[in-house]
Amino acid sequence: MVKEIVLDGFPIEIRKFEHSREHGLRIVSVEFPVTSERYHDVTTLLYKGEFDINISGYPSFRGKVVEYSTSVTNLYARGQVGQFKLALMEVKN
């Protein structure tokens, strides 16, 4: 079971992982908790939109965000935890 995804060298511990292909391109969907302490780092990273993606047991690839949502809109309040959902699709070089 995949427990971590690494985006541009930034490790994210995940709770749910799905991997598929569409038109020959890889698609990865993950869900993960984000604490108020990590919120700024995670959202700043995700706003880049495109990443080098590394997942143990899978070939590395370049991918872009195709879906992104969170259960909490204000994680700046201390002690909060939001559930993020993220889908990434491989981009062709």
PDB file of C-alpha atoms in Angstrom:
ATOM      1  CA  MET A   1       0.000   0.000   0.000  1.00  0.00           C
ATOM      2  CA  VAL A   2       1.309   3.437  -0.956  1.00  0.00           C
ATOM      3  CA  LYS A   3       1.710   5.686   2.086  1.00  0.00           C
ATOM      4  CA  GLU A   4       3.618   8.641   0.638  1.00  0.00           C
ATOM      5  CA  ILE A   5       3.843  10.742  -2.487  1.00  0.00           C
ATOM      6  CA  VAL A   6       6.722  13.137  -3.139  1.00  0.00           C
ATOM      7  CA  LEU A   7       6.088  16.298  -5.172  1.00  0.00           C
ATOM      8  CA  ASP A   8       9.256  18.175  -6.191  1.00  0.00           C
ATOM      9  CA  GLY A   9      11.071  16.621  -3.237  1.00  0.00           C
ATOM     10  CA  PHE A  10       8.291  17.496  -0.737  1.00  0.00           C
ATOM     11  CA  PRO A  11       6.996  14.322   0.978  1.00  0.00           C
ATOM     12  CA  ILE A  12       3.264  14.025   1.730  1.00  0.00           C
ATOM     13  CA  GLU A  13       1.897  11.205   3.871  1.00  0.00           C
ATOM     14  CA  ILE A  14      -1.293   9.941   2.216  1.00  0.00           C
ATOM     15  CA  ARG A  15      -4.325   7.987   3.424  1.00  0.00           C
ATOM     16  CA  LYS A  16      -5.854   7.002   0.073  1.00  0.00           C
ATOM     17  CA  PHE A  17      -4.176   6.224  -3.252  1.00  0.00           C
ATOM     18  CA  GLU A  18      -5.529   5.361  -6.702  1.00  0.00           C
ATOM     19  CA  HIS A  19      -3.559   4.944  -9.915  1.00  0.00           C
ATOM     20  CA  SER A  20      -5.020   4.674 -13.416  1.00  0.00           C
ATOM     21  CA  ARG A  21      -4.379   5.592 -17.038  1.00  0.00           C
ATOM     22  CA  GLU A  22      -6.334   7.755 -19.433  1.00  0.00           C
ATOM     23  CA  HIS A  23      -5.286   7.967 -23.091  1.00  0.00           C
ATOM     24  CA  GLY A  24      -1.977   6.370 -22.081  1.00  0.00           C
ATOM     25  CA  LEU A  25      -1.235   9.014 -19.427  1.00  0.00           C
ATOM     26  CA  ARG A  26      -0.905   8.174 -15.739  1.00  0.00           C
ATOM     27  CA  ILE A  27      -3.407   9.610 -13.277  1.00  0.00           C
ATOM     28  CA  VAL A  28      -2.827   9.528  -9.535  1.00  0.00           C
ATOM     29  CA  SER A  29      -5.517  10.434  -6.991  1.00  0.00           C
ATOM     30  CA  VAL A  30      -4.639  10.843  -3.329  1.00  0.00           C
ATOM     31  CA  GLU A  31      -6.227  11.980  -0.089  1.00  0.00           C
ATOM     32  CA  PHE A  32      -4.206  13.266   2.834  1.00  0.00           C
ATOM     33  CA  PRO A  33      -4.570  15.243   6.053  1.00  0.00           C
ATOM     34  CA  VAL A  34      -3.038  18.701   6.327  1.00  0.00           C
ATOM     35  CA  THR A  35      -2.504  20.336   9.688  1.00  0.00           C
ATOM     36  CA  SER A  36      -2.662  24.075  10.240  1.00  0.00           C
ATOM     37  CA  GLU A  37       1.114  23.966  10.803  1.00  0.00           C
ATOM     38  CA  ARG A  38       1.763  22.529   7.288  1.00  0.00           C
ATOM     39  CA  TYR A  39      -1.057  24.329   5.475  1.00  0.00           C
ATOM     40  CA  HIS A  40       1.029  27.178   4.052  1.00  0.00           C
ATOM     41  CA  ASP A  41       3.801  24.874   2.798  1.00  0.00           C
ATOM     42  CA  VAL A  42       1.375  22.423   1.185  1.00  0.00           C
ATOM     43  CA  THR A  43      -0.828  25.033  -0.519  1.00  0.00           C
ATOM     44  CA  THR A  44       2.179  27.022  -1.746  1.00  0.00           C
ATOM     45  CA  LEU A  45       3.515  23.826  -3.309  1.00  0.00           C
ATOM     46  CA  LEU A  46       0.183  22.865  -4.881  1.00  0.00           C
ATOM     47  CA  TYR A  47      -0.280  26.302  -6.461  1.00  0.00           C
ATOM     48  CA  LYS A  48       2.786  25.579  -8.605  1.00  0.00           C
ATOM     49  CA  GLY A  49       0.472  23.242 -10.507  1.00  0.00           C
ATOM     50  CA  GLU A  50       3.102  20.968 -12.075  1.00  0.00           C
ATOM     51  CA  PHE A  51       5.594  18.675 -10.335  1.00  0.00           C
ATOM     52  CA  ASP A  52       8.127  15.892 -10.548  1.00  0.00           C
ATOM     53  CA  ILE A  53       6.172  13.050  -8.910  1.00  0.00           C
ATOM     54  CA  ASN A  54       7.778  10.148  -7.071  1.00  0.00           C
ATOM     55  CA  ILE A  55       5.806   7.255  -5.607  1.00  0.00           C
ATOM     56  CA  SER A  56       7.485   4.175  -4.185  1.00  0.00           C
ATOM     57  CA  GLY A  57       6.932   1.201  -6.493  1.00  0.00           C
ATOM     58  CA  TYR A  58       5.977   3.344  -9.526  1.00  0.00           C
ATOM     59  CA  PRO A  59       8.077   5.046 -12.197  1.00  0.00           C
ATOM     60  CA  SER A  60       8.644   8.760 -11.575  1.00  0.00           C
ATOM     61  CA  PHE A  61       6.854  11.180 -13.877  1.00  0.00           C
ATOM     62  CA  ARG A  62       6.028  14.831 -14.473  1.00  0.00           C
ATOM     63  CA  GLY A  63       2.419  15.653 -13.683  1.00  0.00           C
ATOM     64  CA  LYS A  64      -0.029  18.503 -13.237  1.00  0.00           C
ATOM     65  CA  VAL A  65      -2.945  19.141 -10.900  1.00  0.00           C
ATOM     66  CA  VAL A  66      -6.288  18.294 -12.526  1.00  0.00           C
ATOM     67  CA  GLU A  67      -8.422  18.273  -9.342  1.00  0.00           C
ATOM     68  CA  TYR A  68      -7.849  19.764  -5.919  1.00  0.00           C
ATOM     69  CA  SER A  69     -10.162  20.252  -2.952  1.00  0.00           C
ATOM     70  CA  THR A  70     -10.077  20.546   0.819  1.00  0.00           C
ATOM     71  CA  SER A  71     -12.590  19.976   3.579  1.00  0.00           C
ATOM     72  CA  VAL A  72     -11.553  23.146   5.435  1.00  0.00           C
ATOM     73  CA  THR A  73     -11.101  26.593   3.927  1.00  0.00           C
ATOM     74  CA  ASN A  74      -9.269  28.228   6.842  1.00  0.00           C
ATOM     75  CA  LEU A  75      -6.429  26.146   8.149  1.00  0.00           C
ATOM     76  CA  TYR A  76      -4.652  29.201   9.531  1.00  0.00           C
ATOM     77  CA  ALA A  77      -6.490  28.623  12.831  1.00  0.00           C
ATOM     78  CA  ARG A  78      -4.138  26.647  15.082  1.00  0.00           C
ATOM     79  CA  GLY A  79      -4.940  22.967  15.718  1.00  0.00           C
ATOM     80  CA  GLN A  80      -7.095  22.492  12.615  1.00  0.00           C
ATOM     81  CA  VAL A  81      -6.748  19.510  10.258  1.00  0.00           C
ATOM     82  CA  GLY A  82      -8.204  19.451   6.759  1.00  0.00           C
ATOM     83  CA  GLN A  83      -8.590  16.542   4.352  1.00  0.00           C
ATOM     84  CA  PHE A  84      -7.134  17.332   0.946  1.00  0.00           C
ATOM     85  CA  LYS A  85      -8.042  15.503  -2.259  1.00  0.00           C
ATOM     86  CA  LEU A  86      -5.648  15.783  -5.166  1.00  0.00           C
ATOM     87  CA  ALA A  87      -5.613  14.302  -8.665  1.00  0.00           C
ATOM     88  CA  LEU A  88      -2.509  14.563 -10.835  1.00  0.00           C
ATOM     89  CA  MET A  89      -2.179  13.706 -14.530  1.00  0.00           C
ATOM     90  CA  GLU A  90       1.028  12.936 -16.361  1.00  0.00           C
ATOM     91  CA  VAL A  91       2.181  15.589 -18.806  1.00  0.00           C
ATOM     92  CA  LYS A  92       4.023  14.673 -21.973  1.00  0.00           C
ATOM     93  CA  ASN A  93       7.519  16.073 -22.379  1.00  0.00           C
TER      94      ASN A  93
END
